[in-house]
């Protein structure tokens, strides 16, 4: 073959055979001996030079759109398939469905969780044309007028959207494509995620906003070298909004906030050490993060409560947790209704403790089993006649005369409070309180004629929301303290509950130390009756939003801390923190009768065990490279160190922040408390597999894809094997005996 012929062959793509050689043979037709080609041959040359775009090349180029679309479609299928099969109230639908009903009826209620997720449940009911009348009793069949399937579909959409969020997060963490698919499939085929997303619960929303927060953080970190660009600001503020949303669903979101906070501290510390960075630029970074990652989340969180208060304008079952002034502004309330404004001697009233979550001063005929053994005094949220008290003058003044001219109770007055049902005096003495031993006991003693100076209390006005005049005590608006005239202690009702003999009501004591700003020593008159006084309108005074916001959040915190295991009861659904990472236990979400569609909350074994192992492997890899670095080995490039730092260690840190609090937490715990932490373990697994398969990629990409192919098959195969616990088990549970790998997996009896 001539040199010219060889050159002609080289220029063609995919050239072989006699036809190609013949097509490229030149013809010598020019008069000067030059080479000439026919027009047809020139066209053939142009076509040969164009790249041949195959289907694989097309899929490769558009993978960043095609893959998430496919994964998202599968996610919606796994979360929504047969979602309406069970027509009974399942597990915590009894709680969150009921809360959604309160929003539709606009009734004020109380719960330990922030309101955003429950407002979204209410929105799903509104879109389903539900009127809020169903009580959502556990195990009860849904009525025909309630489209529970639509409400479940609404919730499941949040769970399904977690899958594309995981895909884009893995990309932003610089995982290679096979690892990105692995992370996405681990979320897609995680049985517990698919199961819990199918019901009217908060967990799918919590996971969704957890995923969005991690995605925003990863994208913001990726833009760290493009500071103060529009895209940089966009992802900074999206991070703040996402943090605000995840915290507004459940306080578990604070752990995600801590992760972003630690990253921000590290980032600013590194910038502080950059001596080439101008001080103004450093200050701008600080201000941007304070606004974007502190003020914006706080604004979102507070706004959710503002909407919460705005919607719930009617009196409801949660009124008693709020201040008297707040209750008085609810429609249909009895608090302050037709109550005279000023308190006079002889008035009958209820006294509300102004501490967060405080109750009404209460007494009943039962006595203390120890101490003085006199009549018990407690604080109680339920409203009944045992909360009523008469204001009487002290024993050094003339007896109260009901026909004498009215005399009003004022600041510094020494009074007696007489229990309306038993006629006994509010009393204290030098006997230790039943639980808080450092305080004095409060009791009911004597009657209108029998008693002593230890029945005397000094009124100390703290503030008045309506007036600066302290010559009178006003219903709802006046905050005051009651100081014992003989012992100089203050009437206080904290957050300590009495034992069962006190019906678990709030302990009321007389605290010896004087802390004027202790709100648990502050009281106000909630309801007031006096036939001689004209009816007032105390509800015309509005309770400030910020005070209500703080009050409700502290009440939520107090109630949350009270969710401790009851030693007298066995909770078959509860589990221990150590059982979660190793998938030692699952959870029955409903009854297990043959006629009930059964759901079992259990994870994908490959996802759980693989992700848990990955947490340890990340630690071992880090230790290995630290030891080698200390010995002078420098095989890691700066980019690889950065990749280990942010894509390997930060997911482990996220897992630690979401998992360890439940180790120290005294409250009752369940398997679903692990689900946010599980996501960070999955990201750790993606990092580990991505890192350890890099040598295979350099040797032969087919080996790498073989490893990933096996992982894909195992994860998808186990999801399919355990599909019945996700989509619903019908009939005798013994037919799924083969899924009971351990005795703690109570899939069968």
Short mmCIF file of C-alpha atoms in Angstrom, two decimals, residues 34 83 369 485 562 587 593:
data_model
loop_
_atom_site.label_atom_id
_atom_site.label_comp_id
_atom_site.label_asym_id
_atom_site.label_seq_id
_atom_site.Cartn_x
_atom_site.Cartn_y
_atom_site.Cartn_z
CA UNK A 34 -2.66 16.71 -9.05
CA UNK A 83 -51.30 2.89 49.08
CA UNK A 369 -49.71 10.58 102.36
CA UNK A 485 -46.53 36.52 105.01
CA UNK A 562 -41.93 14.19 80.04
CA UNK A 587 -42.14 -2.35 64.39
CA UNK A 593 -55.20 -10.20 62.84
#
